[in-house]
Amino acid sequence: MPDPAGDIGVKKRAARKPVLLVALGGNALIKKGQAGTIEEQFANLRVPIEQIARLSEKFRIIITHGNGPQVGHLMLQQEACDAVPRLPLEILVAQTEGQIGYMIESTLDEALMAMGIQFRPLVSLITYVVVNKDDPSFQNPTKPIGPGFSGEVARSMPFPTVQTAKGYRRVVASPKPVTIIEKREIKKLIDMDFIVICCGGGGIPVIREGRSFNGVDAVIDKDLASAKLAEEVGVDLFLLITDVEGVALNYGTESERLLRTVSVDQANQYLQAGHFPQGSMGPKVAAAVKFVRRTGQRAVITSTDSIENAAAGKSGTEFTAD
Ligand code: ADP
Ligand code: MG
């Protein structure tokens, strides 16, 4: 039946639904040990996206995503070819927003159709994120991107690398997000019950110079950009999705212990004590802590197959205000 209230009716109904932001980690597309073919990436995406499609009945949805492997692949591809000019990182970030946005959109569209939902508007948005031109990270690159190499191969690479759980990875500058340029547009879209895919790869880093925004050669951490967006748009539930069940103390050792709930003060102490490395779990914990402190709402870190359980409070590591 046609909706007599038109768009206003849609807006009112949507406004009753809480807002969920799901930040998808790199393994939502490429799992450890995979080469990262497009077939693999589409197949992997179905797991989180089918759950998000079901959750969209109860929540207004924002999806953000990483781009570490994809942007690293693009860098290696262009470095392997001298026939065309090389592109700076911010252009590669823009490319991956298009690439991954397309993949998420089409997977989501299929999942919604399979549920019998014929028309659920969704959109992926090229997102700019302001960074500070004096950010210390420009002098000290810390963000791992691209594939993992053995120590021996890494030593012969013409760029700086860092040891991670995935092997030695290239590191690039990763300034802190200051504000999301499209926050008002994103808010309007979710209020009309659009599912919005945005801040891909942490967003395109830009510096405000007078009246213009200029891109910078860097990659913003998507967890920190997502926390900023969550705060600026007013999110009720923030899920950080990765390849582990939750956050552990003494990770990778015999005394490893999974945290089920942790207060933000306690989590911050563990962060300072070095339980969560800078290039992986560190930014996720920092993002969850920041979001819960600023908003008093729920944040959970969990794995790709536990998104619905985490939303229901049955999985992952949940951060509490006290
Ligand atoms: P994503 O692409 O999801 O951002 P990351 O590799 O950046 O993935 O972060 C997730 C990784 O963090 C896990 O695969 C795990 O190996 C690593 N990790 C490091 N410290 C911890 C910890 N204390 N608890 C759980 N996982 C940890
Ligand atoms: Mg990460």
mmCIF file of C-alpha atoms and ligand atoms in Angstrom:
data_model
loop_
_atom_site.group_PDB
_atom_site.id
_atom_site.type_symbol
_atom_site.label_atom_id
_atom_site.label_comp_id
_atom_site.label_asym_id
_atom_site.label_seq_id
_atom_site.Cartn_x
_atom_site.Cartn_y
_atom_site.Cartn_z
ATOM 1 C CA MET A 1 0.000 0.000 0.000
ATOM 2 C CA PRO A 2 1.378 3.457 -0.789
ATOM 3 C CA ASP A 3 2.530 5.315 2.282
ATOM 4 C CA PRO A 4 0.111 8.266 2.698
ATOM 5 C CA ALA A 5 2.679 10.144 4.736
ATOM 6 C CA GLY A 6 5.337 9.728 2.010
ATOM 7 C CA ASP A 7 8.888 10.552 2.989
ATOM 8 C CA ILE A 8 7.826 11.983 6.324
ATOM 9 C CA GLY A 9 6.351 8.599 7.256
ATOM 10 C CA VAL A 10 9.600 6.854 6.347
ATOM 11 C CA LYS A 11 11.537 9.360 8.417
ATOM 12 C CA LYS A 12 9.306 8.892 11.467
ATOM 13 C CA ARG A 13 9.509 5.116 11.316
ATOM 14 C CA ALA A 14 13.278 5.188 10.804
ATOM 15 C CA ALA A 15 13.737 7.604 13.680
ATOM 16 C CA ARG A 16 12.389 4.973 16.071
ATOM 17 C CA LYS A 17 15.182 2.588 15.151
ATOM 18 C CA PRO A 18 18.501 2.930 16.974
ATOM 19 C CA VAL A 19 21.601 3.632 14.866
ATOM 20 C CA LEU A 20 24.192 0.871 14.436
ATOM 21 C CA LEU A 21 27.668 1.522 13.043
ATOM 22 C CA VAL A 22 29.543 -1.586 11.902
ATOM 23 C CA ALA A 23 33.259 -1.061 11.180
ATOM 24 C CA LEU A 24 34.439 -3.971 9.030
ATOM 25 C CA GLY A 25 38.075 -5.050 9.341
ATOM 26 C CA GLY A 26 40.266 -6.181 6.478
ATOM 27 C CA ASN A 27 39.428 -9.860 7.015
ATOM 28 C CA ALA A 28 35.786 -9.228 6.061
ATOM 29 C CA LEU A 29 37.233 -9.226 2.518
ATOM 30 C CA ILE A 30 40.588 -11.039 2.661
ATOM 31 C CA LYS A 31 41.334 -13.690 5.291
ATOM 32 C CA LYS A 32 44.779 -14.572 6.641
ATOM 33 C CA GLY A 33 46.619 -16.745 4.144
ATOM 34 C CA GLN A 34 44.410 -15.847 1.143
ATOM 35 C CA ALA A 35 45.821 -14.206 -1.980
ATOM 36 C CA GLY A 36 42.856 -11.814 -2.080
ATOM 37 C CA THR A 37 41.253 -12.677 -5.402
ATOM 38 C CA ILE A 38 37.974 -10.926 -6.168
ATOM 39 C CA GLU A 39 36.113 -14.264 -5.868
ATOM 40 C CA GLU A 40 37.542 -14.733 -2.365
ATOM 41 C CA GLN A 41 36.620 -11.181 -1.392
ATOM 42 C CA PHE A 42 33.001 -11.500 -2.564
ATOM 43 C CA ALA A 43 32.618 -14.901 -0.853
ATOM 44 C CA ASN A 44 34.049 -13.592 2.447
ATOM 45 C CA LEU A 45 31.808 -10.524 2.409
ATOM 46 C CA ARG A 46 28.620 -12.594 2.494
ATOM 47 C CA VAL A 47 29.218 -13.573 6.137
ATOM 48 C CA PRO A 48 29.113 -10.062 7.663
ATOM 49 C CA ILE A 49 26.756 -8.601 5.074
ATOM 50 C CA GLU A 50 23.975 -11.192 5.488
ATOM 51 C CA GLN A 51 23.970 -10.479 9.225
ATOM 52 C CA ILE A 52 23.931 -6.720 8.630
ATOM 53 C CA ALA A 53 21.006 -7.130 6.199
ATOM 54 C CA ARG A 54 18.993 -8.867 8.949
ATOM 55 C CA LEU A 55 20.018 -6.240 11.521
ATOM 56 C CA SER A 56 18.789 -3.489 9.192
ATOM 57 C CA GLU A 57 15.227 -4.471 10.171
ATOM 58 C CA LYS A 58 15.939 -3.297 13.737
ATOM 59 C CA PHE A 59 18.589 -0.627 13.215
ATOM 60 C CA ARG A 60 19.451 2.308 11.002
ATOM 61 C CA ILE A 61 22.792 1.199 9.575
ATOM 62 C CA ILE A 62 26.153 2.767 8.796
ATOM 63 C CA ILE A 63 28.916 0.516 7.453
ATOM 64 C CA THR A 64 32.553 1.612 7.464
ATOM 65 C CA HIS A 65 35.411 -0.549 6.270
ATOM 66 C CA GLY A 66 39.175 -0.905 6.164
ATOM 67 C CA ASN A 67 41.256 -0.908 2.989
ATOM 68 C CA GLY A 68 44.717 -1.894 4.265
ATOM 69 C CA PRO A 69 45.205 -4.940 2.017
ATOM 70 C CA GLN A 70 43.579 -3.324 -1.040
ATOM 71 C CA VAL A 71 45.437 -0.021 -0.838
ATOM 72 C CA GLY A 72 48.691 -1.929 -0.283
ATOM 73 C CA HIS A 73 47.980 -4.039 -3.383
ATOM 74 C CA LEU A 74 47.350 -0.898 -5.447
ATOM 75 C CA MET A 75 50.638 0.622 -4.274
ATOM 76 C CA LEU A 76 52.577 -2.499 -5.237
ATOM 77 C CA GLN A 77 50.798 -2.641 -8.611
ATOM 78 C CA GLN A 78 51.670 0.913 -9.524
ATOM 79 C CA GLU A 79 55.245 0.570 -8.275
ATOM 80 C CA ALA A 80 55.630 -2.413 -10.607
ATOM 81 C CA CYS A 81 54.837 -0.236 -13.633
ATOM 82 C CA ASP A 82 56.730 2.801 -14.972
ATOM 83 C CA ALA A 83 54.548 3.385 -18.049
ATOM 84 C CA VAL A 84 52.108 5.739 -16.265
ATOM 85 C CA PRO A 85 52.580 8.363 -13.514
ATOM 86 C CA ARG A 86 52.260 7.180 -9.906
ATOM 87 C CA LEU A 87 49.338 8.268 -7.780
ATOM 88 C CA PRO A 88 49.563 9.608 -4.216
ATOM 89 C CA LEU A 89 48.024 7.596 -1.373
ATOM 90 C CA GLU A 90 44.927 9.751 -0.980
ATOM 91 C CA ILE A 91 43.963 8.949 -4.586
ATOM 92 C CA LEU A 92 44.444 5.233 -3.893
ATOM 93 C CA VAL A 93 42.216 5.597 -0.812
ATOM 94 C CA ALA A 94 39.552 7.185 -3.034
ATOM 95 C CA GLN A 95 39.896 4.263 -5.465
ATOM 96 C CA THR A 96 39.414 1.688 -2.707
ATOM 97 C CA GLU A 97 36.330 3.525 -1.389
ATOM 98 C CA GLY A 98 34.804 3.001 -4.826
ATOM 99 C CA GLN A 99 36.019 -0.570 -5.183
ATOM 100 C CA ILE A 100 34.977 -1.843 -1.749
ATOM 101 C CA GLY A 101 31.824 0.311 -1.658
ATOM 102 C CA TYR A 102 30.699 -1.364 -4.854
ATOM 103 C CA MET A 103 31.436 -4.833 -3.452
ATOM 104 C CA ILE A 104 29.566 -4.161 -0.198
ATOM 105 C CA GLU A 105 26.609 -2.565 -2.024
ATOM 106 C CA SER A 106 26.109 -5.418 -4.433
ATOM 107 C CA THR A 107 26.481 -8.084 -1.709
ATOM 108 C CA LEU A 108 24.071 -6.186 0.526
ATOM 109 C CA ASP A 109 21.568 -5.715 -2.274
ATOM 110 C CA GLU A 110 21.593 -9.461 -2.934
ATOM 111 C CA ALA A 111 21.184 -10.283 0.782
ATOM 112 C CA LEU A 112 18.223 -7.895 1.126
ATOM 113 C CA MET A 113 16.586 -9.340 -2.001
ATOM 114 C CA ALA A 114 17.026 -12.867 -0.589
ATOM 115 C CA MET A 115 15.129 -11.697 2.506
ATOM 116 C CA GLY A 116 12.285 -10.526 0.278
ATOM 117 C CA ILE A 117 13.067 -6.847 0.785
ATOM 118 C CA GLN A 118 12.585 -5.390 -2.681
ATOM 119 C CA PHE A 119 13.563 -1.830 -2.034
ATOM 120 C CA ARG A 120 15.900 -0.757 0.702
ATOM 121 C CA PRO A 121 17.902 2.289 -0.348
ATOM 122 C CA LEU A 122 21.644 2.003 0.094
ATOM 123 C CA VAL A 123 24.475 4.202 -0.956
ATOM 124 C CA SER A 124 28.241 4.335 -0.682
ATOM 125 C CA LEU A 125 29.677 7.731 -0.132
ATOM 126 C CA ILE A 126 33.091 9.095 -1.002
ATOM 127 C CA THR A 127 34.096 10.509 2.381
ATOM 128 C CA TYR A 128 36.613 13.216 3.218
ATOM 129 C CA VAL A 129 38.141 13.319 6.673
ATOM 130 C CA VAL A 130 39.987 16.380 7.924
ATOM 131 C CA VAL A 131 43.421 15.841 9.458
ATOM 132 C CA ASN A 132 45.855 18.267 11.037
ATOM 133 C CA LYS A 133 48.818 19.284 8.874
ATOM 134 C CA ASP A 134 51.057 19.264 11.970
ATOM 135 C CA ASP A 135 50.050 15.738 12.961
ATOM 136 C CA PRO A 136 53.229 14.028 14.270
ATOM 137 C CA SER A 137 52.442 10.870 12.272
ATOM 138 C CA PHE A 138 53.687 12.541 9.078
ATOM 139 C CA GLN A 139 57.221 12.260 10.562
ATOM 140 C CA ASN A 140 56.612 8.801 12.073
ATOM 141 C CA PRO A 141 54.684 6.310 9.888
ATOM 142 C CA THR A 142 52.892 3.581 11.911
ATOM 143 C CA LYS A 143 49.966 2.277 9.847
ATOM 144 C CA PRO A 144 50.522 -1.219 8.331
ATOM 145 C CA ILE A 145 49.140 -1.731 4.818
ATOM 146 C CA GLY A 146 49.424 -4.342 2.079
ATOM 147 C CA PRO A 147 50.502 -7.976 2.308
ATOM 148 C CA GLY A 148 52.737 -9.506 5.001
ATOM 149 C CA PHE A 149 56.302 -10.396 3.977
ATOM 150 C CA SER A 150 58.941 -12.582 5.638
ATOM 151 C CA GLY A 151 61.658 -10.671 7.509
ATOM 152 C CA GLU A 152 64.159 -11.441 4.759
ATOM 153 C CA VAL A 153 61.917 -10.123 1.943
ATOM 154 C CA ALA A 154 60.937 -7.088 4.060
ATOM 155 C CA ARG A 155 64.601 -6.094 4.504
ATOM 156 C CA SER A 156 65.016 -5.881 0.725
ATOM 157 C CA MET A 157 61.902 -3.687 0.265
ATOM 158 C CA PRO A 158 62.444 -0.010 -0.591
ATOM 159 C CA PHE A 159 59.962 1.160 2.099
ATOM 160 C CA PRO A 160 59.718 0.995 5.909
ATOM 161 C CA THR A 161 57.997 -2.092 7.379
ATOM 162 C CA VAL A 162 56.834 -3.193 10.812
ATOM 163 C CA GLN A 163 56.378 -6.672 12.298
ATOM 164 C CA THR A 164 52.689 -7.571 12.755
ATOM 165 C CA ALA A 165 50.682 -10.765 13.385
ATOM 166 C CA LYS A 166 50.394 -10.971 9.563
ATOM 167 C CA GLY A 167 54.166 -10.773 8.934
ATOM 168 C CA TYR A 168 56.241 -7.702 8.094
ATOM 169 C CA ARG A 169 54.039 -5.042 6.499
ATOM 170 C CA ARG A 170 54.725 -1.696 4.891
ATOM 171 C CA VAL A 171 53.951 1.304 7.123
ATOM 172 C CA VAL A 172 52.610 4.685 6.050
ATOM 173 C CA ALA A 173 51.712 7.936 7.814
ATOM 174 C CA SER A 174 48.389 7.769 9.645
ATOM 175 C CA PRO A 175 47.217 11.135 10.994
ATOM 176 C CA LYS A 176 44.348 11.341 13.508
ATOM 177 C CA PRO A 177 40.867 12.125 12.146
ATOM 178 C CA VAL A 178 39.656 15.595 13.193
ATOM 179 C CA THR A 179 36.168 15.678 11.645
ATOM 180 C CA ILE A 180 34.153 13.879 8.969
ATOM 181 C CA ILE A 181 33.226 16.364 6.238
ATOM 182 C CA GLU A 182 30.038 14.547 5.137
ATOM 183 C CA LYS A 183 28.614 13.972 8.654
ATOM 184 C CA ARG A 184 25.442 15.981 7.949
ATOM 185 C CA GLU A 185 24.754 14.166 4.686
ATOM 186 C CA ILE A 186 25.288 10.799 6.390
ATOM 187 C CA LYS A 187 22.885 11.752 9.210
ATOM 188 C CA LYS A 188 20.214 12.806 6.710
ATOM 189 C CA LEU A 189 20.588 9.591 4.732
ATOM 190 C CA ILE A 190 20.258 7.283 7.752
ATOM 191 C CA ASP A 191 17.264 9.278 8.964
ATOM 192 C CA MET A 192 15.630 8.386 5.621
ATOM 193 C CA ASP A 193 16.607 4.757 6.410
ATOM 194 C CA PHE A 194 19.314 4.556 3.742
ATOM 195 C CA ILE A 195 22.039 2.058 4.588
ATOM 196 C CA VAL A 196 25.169 4.177 4.254
ATOM 197 C CA ILE A 197 28.624 2.819 3.422
ATOM 198 C CA CYS A 198 31.182 5.514 4.188
ATOM 199 C CA CYS A 199 34.593 6.414 5.650
ATOM 200 C CA GLY A 200 36.100 3.559 3.611
ATOM 201 C CA GLY A 201 39.738 3.038 4.490
ATOM 202 C CA GLY A 202 39.330 5.703 7.182
ATOM 203 C CA GLY A 203 38.261 8.271 4.580
ATOM 204 C CA ILE A 204 40.282 10.434 2.198
ATOM 205 C CA PRO A 205 42.637 12.488 4.370
ATOM 206 C CA VAL A 206 42.374 16.207 3.637
ATOM 207 C CA ILE A 207 43.844 19.369 5.128
ATOM 208 C CA ARG A 208 41.787 22.525 5.282
ATOM 209 C CA GLU A 209 43.636 25.357 3.555
ATOM 210 C CA GLY A 210 41.578 28.536 3.466
ATOM 211 C CA ARG A 211 38.368 27.604 1.696
ATOM 212 C CA SER A 212 39.671 24.456 0.066
ATOM 213 C CA PHE A 213 40.409 20.923 1.165
ATOM 214 C CA ASN A 214 43.576 19.343 -0.153
ATOM 215 C CA GLY A 215 44.332 15.640 -0.051
ATOM 216 C CA VAL A 216 47.434 14.430 1.775
ATOM 217 C CA ASP A 217 49.647 11.398 1.189
ATOM 218 C CA ALA A 218 48.474 9.264 4.148
ATOM 219 C CA VAL A 219 45.927 6.702 5.340
ATOM 220 C CA ILE A 220 43.673 7.347 8.342
ATOM 221 C CA ASP A 221 42.996 4.422 10.665
ATOM 222 C CA LYS A 222 39.440 3.278 9.921
ATOM 223 C CA ASP A 223 38.708 2.403 13.566
ATOM 224 C CA LEU A 224 39.570 5.917 14.740
ATOM 225 C CA ALA A 225 37.685 7.500 11.810
ATOM 226 C CA SER A 226 34.666 5.294 12.613
ATOM 227 C CA ALA A 227 34.717 6.365 16.284
ATOM 228 C CA LYS A 228 34.796 10.011 15.188
ATOM 229 C CA LEU A 229 31.894 9.459 12.799
ATOM 230 C CA ALA A 230 29.946 7.505 15.452
ATOM 231 C CA GLU A 231 30.286 10.412 17.831
ATOM 232 C CA GLU A 232 29.497 13.096 15.246
ATOM 233 C CA VAL A 233 26.418 11.345 13.825
ATOM 234 C CA GLY A 234 25.058 10.051 17.151
ATOM 235 C CA VAL A 235 25.369 6.268 17.006
ATOM 236 C CA ASP A 236 23.689 4.016 19.616
ATOM 237 C CA LEU A 237 25.775 0.888 19.050
ATOM 238 C CA PHE A 238 29.323 0.719 17.652
ATOM 239 C CA LEU A 239 30.578 -2.706 16.492
ATOM 240 C CA LEU A 240 34.241 -3.135 15.529
ATOM 241 C CA ILE A 241 34.537 -6.298 13.456
ATOM 242 C CA THR A 242 37.798 -8.186 13.006
ATOM 243 C CA ASP A 243 39.239 -11.732 12.851
ATOM 244 C CA VAL A 244 39.349 -12.528 16.567
ATOM 245 C CA GLU A 245 36.469 -13.263 18.975
ATOM 246 C CA GLY A 246 37.388 -10.313 21.168
ATOM 247 C CA VAL A 247 40.137 -8.462 22.981
ATOM 248 C CA ALA A 248 42.608 -10.515 25.000
ATOM 249 C CA LEU A 249 45.152 -9.738 27.675
ATOM 250 C CA ASN A 250 48.613 -11.257 27.104
ATOM 251 C CA TYR A 251 47.531 -12.022 23.543
ATOM 252 C CA GLY A 252 49.450 -14.829 21.863
ATOM 253 C CA THR A 253 50.963 -16.116 25.123
ATOM 254 C CA GLU A 254 50.068 -19.041 27.410
ATOM 255 C CA SER A 255 48.392 -16.675 29.854
ATOM 256 C CA GLU A 256 46.114 -15.171 27.156
ATOM 257 C CA ARG A 257 42.698 -14.243 28.596
ATOM 258 C CA LEU A 258 39.695 -13.034 26.611
ATOM 259 C CA LEU A 259 37.923 -10.007 28.084
ATOM 260 C CA ARG A 260 34.112 -10.274 27.994
ATOM 261 C CA THR A 261 33.389 -6.844 29.455
ATOM 262 C CA VAL A 262 35.839 -4.131 30.334
ATOM 263 C CA SER A 263 35.362 -0.626 31.695
ATOM 264 C CA VAL A 264 36.838 2.140 29.566
ATOM 265 C CA ASP A 265 39.193 3.154 32.402
ATOM 266 C CA GLN A 266 40.474 -0.385 32.754
ATOM 267 C CA ALA A 267 40.804 -0.791 28.962
ATOM 268 C CA ASN A 268 42.806 2.421 28.801
ATOM 269 C CA GLN A 269 45.166 1.133 31.502
ATOM 270 C CA TYR A 270 45.718 -2.099 29.549
ATOM 271 C CA LEU A 271 46.314 -0.021 26.401
ATOM 272 C CA GLN A 272 48.974 2.059 28.198
ATOM 273 C CA ALA A 273 50.514 -1.173 29.559
ATOM 274 C CA GLY A 274 51.080 -2.365 25.977
ATOM 275 C CA HIS A 275 48.511 -5.195 25.670
ATOM 276 C CA PHE A 276 47.223 -3.887 22.338
ATOM 277 C CA PRO A 277 49.724 -3.116 19.526
ATOM 278 C CA GLN A 278 49.573 0.175 17.649
ATOM 279 C CA GLY A 279 49.037 -1.327 14.173
ATOM 280 C CA SER A 280 46.210 -3.770 15.049
ATOM 281 C CA MET A 281 44.204 -4.020 18.292
ATOM 282 C CA GLY A 282 45.465 -0.698 19.684
ATOM 283 C CA PRO A 283 43.351 1.611 17.478
ATOM 284 C CA LYS A 284 40.246 -0.577 17.970
ATOM 285 C CA VAL A 285 40.479 -0.347 21.764
ATOM 286 C CA ALA A 286 41.285 3.372 21.566
ATOM 287 C CA ALA A 287 38.256 3.877 19.264
ATOM 288 C CA ALA A 288 35.886 1.936 21.554
ATOM 289 C CA VAL A 289 37.143 3.790 24.649
ATOM 290 C CA LYS A 290 36.788 7.189 22.998
ATOM 291 C CA PHE A 291 33.275 6.462 21.727
ATOM 292 C CA VAL A 292 31.941 5.115 25.055
ATOM 293 C CA ARG A 293 33.514 7.982 27.026
ATOM 294 C CA ARG A 294 32.053 10.633 24.746
ATOM 295 C CA THR A 295 28.570 9.124 24.299
ATOM 296 C CA GLY A 296 27.894 6.615 27.109
ATOM 297 C CA GLN A 297 26.610 4.175 24.445
ATOM 298 C CA ARG A 298 27.692 0.558 23.768
ATOM 299 C CA ALA A 299 30.817 -0.497 21.844
ATOM 300 C CA VAL A 300 31.779 -4.129 21.131
ATOM 301 C CA ILE A 301 34.843 -5.636 19.415
ATOM 302 C CA THR A 302 34.193 -9.071 17.900
ATOM 303 C CA SER A 303 34.643 -11.385 14.905
ATOM 304 C CA THR A 304 32.982 -11.361 11.485
ATOM 305 C CA ASP A 305 30.683 -14.304 12.240
ATOM 306 C CA SER A 306 29.463 -12.861 15.556
ATOM 307 C CA ILE A 307 27.957 -9.551 14.454
ATOM 308 C CA GLU A 308 24.352 -10.434 15.340
ATOM 309 C CA ASN A 309 25.394 -12.069 18.616
ATOM 310 C CA ALA A 310 27.450 -9.026 19.550
ATOM 311 C CA ALA A 311 24.517 -6.711 18.819
ATOM 312 C CA ALA A 312 22.453 -8.900 21.188
ATOM 313 C CA GLY A 313 25.148 -8.644 23.889
ATOM 314 C CA LYS A 314 26.098 -12.315 23.549
ATOM 315 C CA SER A 315 29.538 -12.133 21.964
ATOM 316 C CA GLY A 316 32.776 -10.206 21.869
ATOM 317 C CA THR A 317 34.377 -7.716 24.230
ATOM 318 C CA GLU A 318 31.954 -5.065 25.429
ATOM 319 C CA PHE A 319 33.211 -1.702 26.715
ATOM 320 C CA THR A 320 31.300 -0.203 29.631
ATOM 321 C CA ALA A 321 31.264 3.368 30.893
ATOM 322 C CA ASP A 322 32.131 2.306 34.488
HETATM 323 P P1 ADP B 1 41.504 -5.340 11.030
HETATM 324 O O1 ADP B 1 41.767 -5.497 9.597
HETATM 325 O O2 ADP B 1 40.249 -6.003 11.491
HETATM 326 O O3 ADP B 1 41.627 -3.925 11.524
HETATM 327 P P2 ADP B 1 43.983 -5.878 12.492
HETATM 328 O O4 ADP B 1 44.997 -6.875 12.042
HETATM 329 O O5 ADP B 1 44.313 -4.434 12.370
HETATM 330 O O6 ADP B 1 42.636 -6.235 11.737
HETATM 331 O O7 ADP B 1 43.620 -6.173 14.021
HETATM 332 C C1 ADP B 1 43.181 -7.452 14.460
HETATM 333 C C2 ADP B 1 44.344 -8.305 14.961
HETATM 334 O O8 ADP B 1 44.826 -7.813 16.219
HETATM 335 C C3 ADP B 1 44.011 -9.748 15.277
HETATM 336 O O9 ADP B 1 44.113 -10.551 14.140
HETATM 337 C C4 ADP B 1 45.081 -10.135 16.324
HETATM 338 O O10 ADP B 1 46.085 -10.902 15.717
HETATM 339 C C5 ADP B 1 45.666 -8.813 16.744
HETATM 340 N N1 ADP B 1 45.793 -8.586 18.190
HETATM 341 C C6 ADP B 1 46.833 -7.932 18.717
HETATM 342 N N2 ADP B 1 46.689 -7.824 20.036
HETATM 343 C C7 ADP B 1 45.534 -8.404 20.380
HETATM 344 C C8 ADP B 1 44.843 -8.576 21.621
HETATM 345 N N3 ADP B 1 45.343 -8.118 22.763
HETATM 346 N N4 ADP B 1 43.661 -9.239 21.615
HETATM 347 C C9 ADP B 1 43.166 -9.707 20.442
HETATM 348 N N5 ADP B 1 43.767 -9.559 19.233
HETATM 349 C C10 ADP B 1 44.947 -8.907 19.192
HETATM 350 MG MG MG B 2 43.383 -2.681 11.587
#
